[in-house]
Tab-separated table of C-alpha atoms in Angstrom:
chain	number	residue	atom	x	y	z
Y	1	UNK	CA	-0.013	-0.404	0.407
Y	2	UNK	CA	1.641	3.292	-1.111
Y	3	UNK	CA	2.655	5.700	2.200
Y	4	UNK	CA	0.507	8.514	2.693
Y	5	UNK	CA	2.015	11.882	3.663
Y	6	UNK	CA	2.084	12.581	7.087
Y	7	UNK	CA	-1.080	14.286	8.385
Y	8	UNK	CA	-1.141	16.178	12.278
Y	9	UNK	CA	-4.694	15.920	12.763
Y	10	UNK	CA	-4.705	11.649	11.642
Y	11	UNK	CA	-5.661	9.602	14.498
Y	12	UNK	CA	-3.932	6.323	15.266
Y	13	UNK	CA	-6.117	3.572	14.352
Y	14	UNK	CA	-7.444	2.754	17.608
Y	15	UNK	CA	-8.509	6.357	18.626
Y	16	UNK	CA	-9.973	6.602	14.956
Y	17	UNK	CA	-11.922	3.692	15.618
Y	18	UNK	CA	-13.383	4.781	18.926
Y	19	UNK	CA	-14.116	7.855	17.374
Y	20	UNK	CA	-16.009	6.501	14.227
Y	21	UNK	CA	-17.742	3.546	16.906
Y	22	UNK	CA	-18.756	6.627	19.151
Y	23	UNK	CA	-20.238	8.722	15.997
Y	24	UNK	CA	-21.794	5.425	14.767
Y	25	UNK	CA	-23.485	4.467	18.377
Y	26	UNK	CA	-24.981	8.169	18.838
Y	27	UNK	CA	-26.569	8.042	15.299
Y	28	UNK	CA	-27.726	4.494	16.117
Y	29	UNK	CA	-29.586	5.330	19.396
Y	30	UNK	CA	-30.712	8.909	18.414
Y	31	UNK	CA	-34.332	6.957	17.823
Y	32	UNK	CA	-34.351	7.075	21.864
Y	33	UNK	CA	-33.329	10.939	22.011
Y	34	UNK	CA	-36.398	12.304	19.405
Y	35	UNK	CA	-39.000	10.036	20.857
Y	36	UNK	CA	-38.776	12.610	23.776
Y	37	UNK	CA	-39.179	15.241	21.153
Y	38	UNK	CA	-42.734	13.941	20.332
Y	39	UNK	CA	-44.329	17.303	21.588
Y	40	UNK	CA	-43.377	19.015	18.749
Y	41	UNK	CA	-43.754	18.560	15.280
Y	42	UNK	CA	-41.142	17.143	12.927
Y	43	UNK	CA	-41.420	20.219	10.976
Y	44	UNK	CA	-40.560	22.104	14.098
Y	45	UNK	CA	-37.700	19.946	15.312
Y	46	UNK	CA	-36.113	20.265	12.041
Y	47	UNK	CA	-36.212	24.129	12.047
Y	48	UNK	CA	-34.549	24.251	15.483
Y	49	UNK	CA	-32.306	21.121	14.670
Y	50	UNK	CA	-30.994	23.797	12.033
Y	51	UNK	CA	-30.670	26.696	14.237
Y	52	UNK	CA	-28.918	25.070	16.676
Y	53	UNK	CA	-26.581	23.271	14.586
Y	54	UNK	CA	-25.344	26.499	12.936
Y	55	UNK	CA	-23.663	28.049	15.809
Y	56	UNK	CA	-21.975	24.612	17.186
Y	57	UNK	CA	-20.746	24.253	13.539
Y	58	UNK	CA	-19.437	27.891	13.340
Y	59	UNK	CA	-17.321	27.105	16.760
Y	60	UNK	CA	-16.173	24.342	15.238
Y	61	UNK	CA	-14.957	26.163	12.209
Y	62	UNK	CA	-13.113	28.951	14.414
Y	63	UNK	CA	-11.146	26.420	16.452
Y	64	UNK	CA	-10.366	24.583	13.481
Y	65	UNK	CA	-9.364	27.816	11.636
Y	66	UNK	CA	-11.405	26.937	8.601
Y	67	UNK	CA	-13.684	30.416	8.969
Y	68	UNK	CA	-11.569	31.880	5.928
Y	69	UNK	CA	-12.082	28.708	3.567
Y	70	UNK	CA	-15.755	29.077	4.833
Y	71	UNK	CA	-16.385	32.363	3.625
Y	72	UNK	CA	-14.586	31.758	0.411
Y	73	UNK	CA	-17.358	29.283	-0.158
Y	74	UNK	CA	-19.304	32.992	-1.214
Y	75	UNK	CA	-17.062	33.474	-4.214
Y	76	UNK	CA	-18.709	30.148	-5.988
Y	77	UNK	CA	-22.173	30.706	-7.494
Y	78	UNK	CA	-21.996	27.045	-8.592
Y	79	UNK	CA	-21.184	26.093	-5.085
Y	80	UNK	CA	-23.716	27.971	-3.552
Y	81	UNK	CA	-26.401	26.721	-5.849
Y	82	UNK	CA	-25.646	22.944	-4.840
Y	83	UNK	CA	-25.110	23.679	-1.215
Y	84	UNK	CA	-29.071	25.274	-1.753
Y	85	UNK	CA	-29.921	21.383	-3.515
Y	86	UNK	CA	-28.070	19.580	-0.466
Y	87	UNK	CA	-29.844	21.801	2.012
Y	88	UNK	CA	-33.137	20.889	0.747
Y	89	UNK	CA	-32.469	17.045	0.779
Y	90	UNK	CA	-30.675	17.052	4.018
Y	91	UNK	CA	-33.797	18.761	5.687
Y	92	UNK	CA	-36.634	16.309	3.607
Y	93	UNK	CA	-33.998	13.532	5.201
Y	94	UNK	CA	-34.069	14.919	8.977
Y	95	UNK	CA	-37.900	15.610	8.868
Y	96	UNK	CA	-38.536	12.208	7.306
Y	97	UNK	CA	-36.261	10.476	9.887
Y	98	UNK	CA	-38.009	12.590	12.491
Y	99	UNK	CA	-41.722	11.744	11.551
Y	100	UNK	CA	-40.622	8.132	11.170
Y	101	UNK	CA	-39.569	7.708	15.152
Y	102	UNK	CA	-42.172	9.698	16.483
Y	103	UNK	CA	-44.687	7.778	14.438
Y	104	UNK	CA	-43.101	4.677	15.691
Y	105	UNK	CA	-41.619	3.171	12.628
Y	106	UNK	CA	-37.878	2.969	13.643
Y	107	UNK	CA	-37.578	-0.292	11.818
Y	108	UNK	CA	-38.374	1.248	8.797
Y	109	UNK	CA	-35.498	3.904	9.409
Y	110	UNK	CA	-33.482	0.985	10.156
Y	111	UNK	CA	-34.450	-0.421	6.755
Y	112	UNK	CA	-33.665	2.497	4.956
Y	113	UNK	CA	-30.264	2.738	6.425
Y	114	UNK	CA	-29.355	-0.802	5.728
Y	115	UNK	CA	-30.772	-0.280	2.259
Y	116	UNK	CA	-28.689	2.995	1.341
Y	117	UNK	CA	-24.970	1.738	1.019
Y	118	UNK	CA	-26.479	-0.824	-1.756
Y	119	UNK	CA	-28.043	2.292	-3.301
Y	120	UNK	CA	-24.845	4.272	-3.321
Y	121	UNK	CA	-23.860	1.102	-4.942
Y	122	UNK	CA	-26.497	1.203	-7.597
Y	123	UNK	CA	-26.171	5.031	-8.393
Y	124	UNK	CA	-22.601	4.527	-8.571
Y	125	UNK	CA	-22.902	2.186	-11.080
Y	126	UNK	CA	-25.693	3.399	-13.352
Y	127	UNK	CA	-24.978	6.944	-12.618
Y	128	UNK	CA	-20.924	7.434	-12.173
Y	129	UNK	CA	-20.234	4.125	-14.149
Y	130	UNK	CA	-18.389	3.060	-11.214
Y	131	UNK	CA	-17.017	-0.606	-10.483
Y	132	UNK	CA	-19.909	-3.164	-10.648
Y	133	UNK	CA	-18.404	-7.189	-9.964
Y	134	UNK	CA	-20.247	-9.682	-10.335
Y	135	UNK	CA	-20.572	-9.987	-6.305
Y	136	UNK	CA	-21.564	-5.999	-5.966
Y	137	UNK	CA	-24.479	-7.121	-8.582
Y	138	UNK	CA	-25.528	-10.225	-6.027
Y	139	UNK	CA	-25.525	-7.553	-3.022
Y	140	UNK	CA	-27.948	-4.837	-5.062
Y	141	UNK	CA	-29.891	-8.180	-6.492
Y	142	UNK	CA	-30.718	-9.337	-3.194
Y	143	UNK	CA	-31.522	-5.630	-1.716
Y	144	UNK	CA	-34.233	-5.922	-4.438
Y	145	UNK	CA	-35.695	-9.248	-3.655
Y	146	UNK	CA	-36.101	-7.899	-0.002
Y	147	UNK	CA	-38.192	-5.040	-1.573
Y	148	UNK	CA	-40.260	-7.304	-3.495
Y	149	UNK	CA	-40.526	-9.040	-0.589
Y	150	UNK	CA	-42.106	-6.489	1.272
Y	151	UNK	CA	-44.487	-5.528	-1.062
Y	152	UNK	CA	-45.814	-9.179	-2.448
Y	153	UNK	CA	-45.242	-11.058	0.808
Y	154	UNK	CA	-45.863	-8.485	3.682
Y	155	UNK	CA	-48.302	-6.604	1.621
Y	156	UNK	CA	-46.983	-3.137	1.673
Y	157	UNK	CA	-44.332	-0.531	-0.124
Y	158	UNK	CA	-41.388	0.132	2.150
Y	159	UNK	CA	-41.863	3.790	0.899
Y	160	UNK	CA	-40.637	5.444	3.995
Y	161	UNK	CA	-37.009	3.169	3.709
Y	162	UNK	CA	-36.990	3.597	0.108
Y	163	UNK	CA	-37.358	7.423	0.778
Y	164	UNK	CA	-34.819	7.909	3.449
Y	165	UNK	CA	-32.258	5.824	1.659
Y	166	UNK	CA	-33.098	7.909	-1.391
Y	167	UNK	CA	-32.719	11.105	-0.199
Y	168	UNK	CA	-29.488	10.390	1.566
Y	169	UNK	CA	-27.911	8.763	-1.597
Y	170	UNK	CA	-28.915	11.615	-3.614
Y	171	UNK	CA	-27.376	14.024	-0.519
Y	172	UNK	CA	-24.227	12.558	-0.707
Y	173	UNK	CA	-23.857	12.186	-4.618
Y	174	UNK	CA	-24.875	15.659	-5.321
Y	175	UNK	CA	-22.363	16.789	-2.495
Y	176	UNK	CA	-19.599	14.758	-4.226
Y	177	UNK	CA	-19.977	17.233	-7.148
Y	178	UNK	CA	-18.515	20.485	-5.277
Y	179	UNK	CA	-14.907	20.136	-3.419
Y	180	UNK	CA	-15.792	21.664	0.001
Y	181	UNK	CA	-14.973	20.433	3.174
Y	182	UNK	CA	-17.651	18.068	5.516
Y	183	UNK	CA	-18.213	21.096	8.220
Y	184	UNK	CA	-18.078	23.611	5.959
Y	185	UNK	CA	-20.643	22.061	3.529
Y	186	UNK	CA	-22.662	21.286	6.652
Y	187	UNK	CA	-22.517	24.638	8.391
Y	188	UNK	CA	-23.497	26.538	5.250
Y	189	UNK	CA	-26.454	23.886	4.406
Y	190	UNK	CA	-27.805	24.541	8.106
Y	191	UNK	CA	-27.263	28.409	7.803
Y	192	UNK	CA	-29.419	27.829	4.856
Y	193	UNK	CA	-32.293	26.002	6.718
Y	194	UNK	CA	-31.297	28.098	9.864
Y	195	UNK	CA	-32.324	31.603	8.040
Y	196	UNK	CA	-36.265	30.676	7.080
Y	197	UNK	CA	-36.613	28.473	9.892
Y	198	UNK	CA	-35.889	31.609	12.372
Y	199	UNK	CA	-38.902	33.727	10.832
Y	200	UNK	CA	-40.979	30.661	10.712
Y	201	UNK	CA	-40.504	29.846	14.285
Y	202	UNK	CA	-40.877	33.342	15.187
Y	203	UNK	CA	-44.385	33.697	13.232
Y	204	UNK	CA	-45.599	30.470	15.244
Y	205	UNK	CA	-44.511	31.906	18.767
Y	206	UNK	CA	-46.247	35.102	17.988
Y	207	UNK	CA	-49.472	33.307	16.307
Y	208	UNK	CA	-50.117	31.406	19.608
Y	209	UNK	CA	-52.739	28.761	19.545
Y	210	UNK	CA	-52.617	25.126	18.154
Y	211	UNK	CA	-49.780	25.570	15.673
Y	212	UNK	CA	-47.559	27.801	18.234
Y	213	UNK	CA	-44.123	26.341	18.522
Y	214	UNK	CA	-42.812	24.701	22.089
Y	215	UNK	CA	-39.573	26.384	22.660
Y	216	UNK	CA	-40.918	28.314	25.133
Y	217	UNK	CA	-43.007	25.774	27.031
Y	218	UNK	CA	-40.926	24.888	29.575
Y	219	UNK	CA	-37.302	24.399	30.533
Y	220	UNK	CA	-37.559	20.777	29.277
Y	221	UNK	CA	-38.834	21.602	25.921
Y	222	UNK	CA	-36.049	24.433	25.903
Y	223	UNK	CA	-33.354	22.280	26.390
Y	224	UNK	CA	-34.254	19.385	24.418
Y	225	UNK	CA	-34.790	21.197	21.605
Y	226	UNK	CA	-31.348	23.257	21.706
Y	227	UNK	CA	-29.882	19.606	22.347
Y	228	UNK	CA	-31.223	18.880	18.445
Y	229	UNK	CA	-27.516	20.902	17.238
Y	230	UNK	CA	-25.318	19.146	19.447
Y	231	UNK	CA	-27.173	15.480	18.471
Y	232	UNK	CA	-26.665	16.581	14.852
Y	233	UNK	CA	-22.958	17.737	15.053
Y	234	UNK	CA	-21.249	15.262	17.576
Y	235	UNK	CA	-21.911	12.460	15.511
Y	236	UNK	CA	-20.585	13.588	12.249
Y	237	UNK	CA	-17.448	15.335	13.899
Y	238	UNK	CA	-16.360	11.695	15.434
Y	239	UNK	CA	-17.110	9.977	11.866
Y	240	UNK	CA	-14.854	12.643	10.645
Y	241	UNK	CA	-12.163	12.616	12.952
Y	242	UNK	CA	-12.364	8.640	12.454
Y	243	UNK	CA	-12.460	8.256	9.059
Y	244	UNK	CA	-8.766	10.021	9.217
Y	245	UNK	CA	-7.257	6.943	10.494
Y	246	UNK	CA	-9.418	3.988	8.853
Y	247	UNK	CA	-9.495	2.278	5.857
Y	248	UNK	CA	-12.411	3.119	3.632
Y	249	UNK	CA	-13.218	-0.915	3.940
Y	250	UNK	CA	-13.037	-0.608	7.962
Y	251	UNK	CA	-15.522	2.376	7.560
Y	252	UNK	CA	-17.473	0.084	5.215
Y	253	UNK	CA	-18.503	-2.276	7.926
Y	254	UNK	CA	-18.584	0.182	10.609
Y	255	UNK	CA	-21.642	2.077	8.953
Y	256	UNK	CA	-23.818	-0.606	9.765
Y	257	UNK	CA	-23.436	-0.352	13.225
Y	258	UNK	CA	-26.388	2.499	13.208
Y	259	UNK	CA	-28.925	0.929	11.414
Y	260	UNK	CA	-28.308	-2.152	13.557
Y	261	UNK	CA	-28.737	-0.132	16.918
Y	262	UNK	CA	-31.660	1.479	15.242
Y	263	UNK	CA	-33.495	-1.950	14.679
Y	264	UNK	CA	-33.002	-3.003	18.244
Y	265	UNK	CA	-34.015	0.169	19.389
Y	266	UNK	CA	-37.550	-0.682	17.221
Y	267	UNK	CA	-37.779	-4.140	18.616
Y	268	UNK	CA	-37.401	-2.541	22.269
Y	269	UNK	CA	-40.247	-0.075	21.770
Y	270	UNK	CA	-42.450	-3.425	20.642
Y	271	UNK	CA	-42.697	-2.249	17.058
Y	272	UNK	CA	-44.765	-4.958	14.797
Y	273	UNK	CA	-42.324	-7.473	13.619
Y	274	UNK	CA	-43.708	-10.276	11.284
Y	275	UNK	CA	-41.789	-13.468	9.922
Y	276	UNK	CA	-42.407	-12.075	6.606
Y	277	UNK	CA	-40.883	-8.849	7.918
Y	278	UNK	CA	-37.759	-10.535	8.846
Y	279	UNK	CA	-37.554	-12.110	5.743
Y	280	UNK	CA	-37.216	-8.968	4.045
Y	281	UNK	CA	-34.286	-7.869	6.362
Y	282	UNK	CA	-32.538	-11.264	5.951
Y	283	UNK	CA	-32.426	-10.661	2.110
Y	284	UNK	CA	-31.055	-6.897	2.972
Y	285	UNK	CA	-28.474	-8.145	5.253
Y	286	UNK	CA	-27.210	-11.210	2.831
Y	287	UNK	CA	-27.063	-8.660	0.500
Y	288	UNK	CA	-24.903	-6.454	2.523
Y	289	UNK	CA	-22.674	-9.475	3.564
Y	290	UNK	CA	-22.011	-9.879	0.141
Y	291	UNK	CA	-21.299	-6.179	0.032
Y	292	UNK	CA	-18.724	-6.227	2.749
Y	293	UNK	CA	-17.329	-9.265	1.560
Y	294	UNK	CA	-16.462	-7.634	-1.902
Y	295	UNK	CA	-15.558	-4.648	-0.229
Y	296	UNK	CA	-12.952	-6.491	2.239
Y	297	UNK	CA	-11.591	-8.529	-0.712
Y	298	UNK	CA	-11.084	-5.401	-3.102
Y	299	UNK	CA	-9.142	-3.834	-0.670
Y	300	UNK	CA	-6.598	-7.104	0.012
Y	301	UNK	CA	-6.072	-6.969	-3.861
Y	302	UNK	CA	-5.189	-3.444	-3.722
Y	303	UNK	CA	-2.578	-3.964	-0.902
Y	304	UNK	CA	-1.086	-6.994	-2.965
Y	305	UNK	CA	-1.084	-4.665	-6.090
Y	306	UNK	CA	0.714	-2.211	-3.616
Y	307	UNK	CA	-1.832	0.286	-4.059
Y	308	UNK	CA	-3.894	2.585	-1.700
Y	309	UNK	CA	-7.600	1.518	-1.435
Y	310	UNK	CA	-9.956	3.472	-3.447
C-alpha cells in the first residue's frame, strides 16, 4: 500500500476506531432522544435542529481555523447553488427520520439505512459508471428481492425506508460534485435552513394557538430542542475524526452499526415485526454481507498490488 504523507490531525487506528464507533453509536441510538421530542412536530424539530446546529458548527470552524475557507464559498455561485439543493435534501431526510421515529416506525428507519449503501452502489454504477463486479450485482439483487418480498408477501411498499435511503443517497451524490470540506458544507447547509426557520418559528410563537412553537413551553422543552444541535453535529464530527485514521473497508463495515442499533431500538419499543418482515431484513442483510465481503476482498487485492485502497 502506498505510503500516505504525514497528517498532523490523523488519528492512530485505535483512537480513530473509537471516534468512528462513538459517532455511529450516537446515530444508532438517536431515535431514543428524538422520541422525547414527541411534544413537537417533525417540522418544528427540523427547524430548531438547523438553528442550533449552525452556532455549534461555527464554533468548530473557528477552533479548526476554517472560517476563511468557509467564507470563500461565497465566491463560487455554482457551489452555493449546489449547497442550496443539498440543504433541501438533508432537511427532507431529517424531517422524514423524525416523522418515522415519532410515528413508531424506527424499524423502517433501520431498513432504509441498511438499504442506503446498496443504493449508493447502484447509483455509482448506473450514474457515475463505477466498478460493478458480479458480487456487487448479487448484493444489489438481494436488496431488490427484499423490497419485492416487502411488497408481495408483507403487502406494503416500504416507501419510508426507500425515500430515506434515496434522499440520503442523493444528498451524498450531489455533495460529491463540489470540493467543500464536510464541516463547511454542513455549516452552510444548516445556515440555509436556519435563516427561514427563524422567521417561521417567530411567526409560530407570535401567532400562538394550536400551531404555536414549543420552545418556550418549559425548561424541558427548551433544553431538548437546543440539544438537537449537538446531537446533529457530534456524531458527524466523531465520524470525520475517525475516517482520517481508518481504511475505506473498515468504514464500510462500521457504517452498519447505526442501522443495527436502530433495529434493536425499534424492537425494544415493541414495533410490529412479523416473520415476513424478518425475511425482508434477511434479504437486505445477505446483500450487505456480500457487499462487505467484496469490499474487503477488493482492499486485499489493492494491498497485494501495492496500491492505496480506492
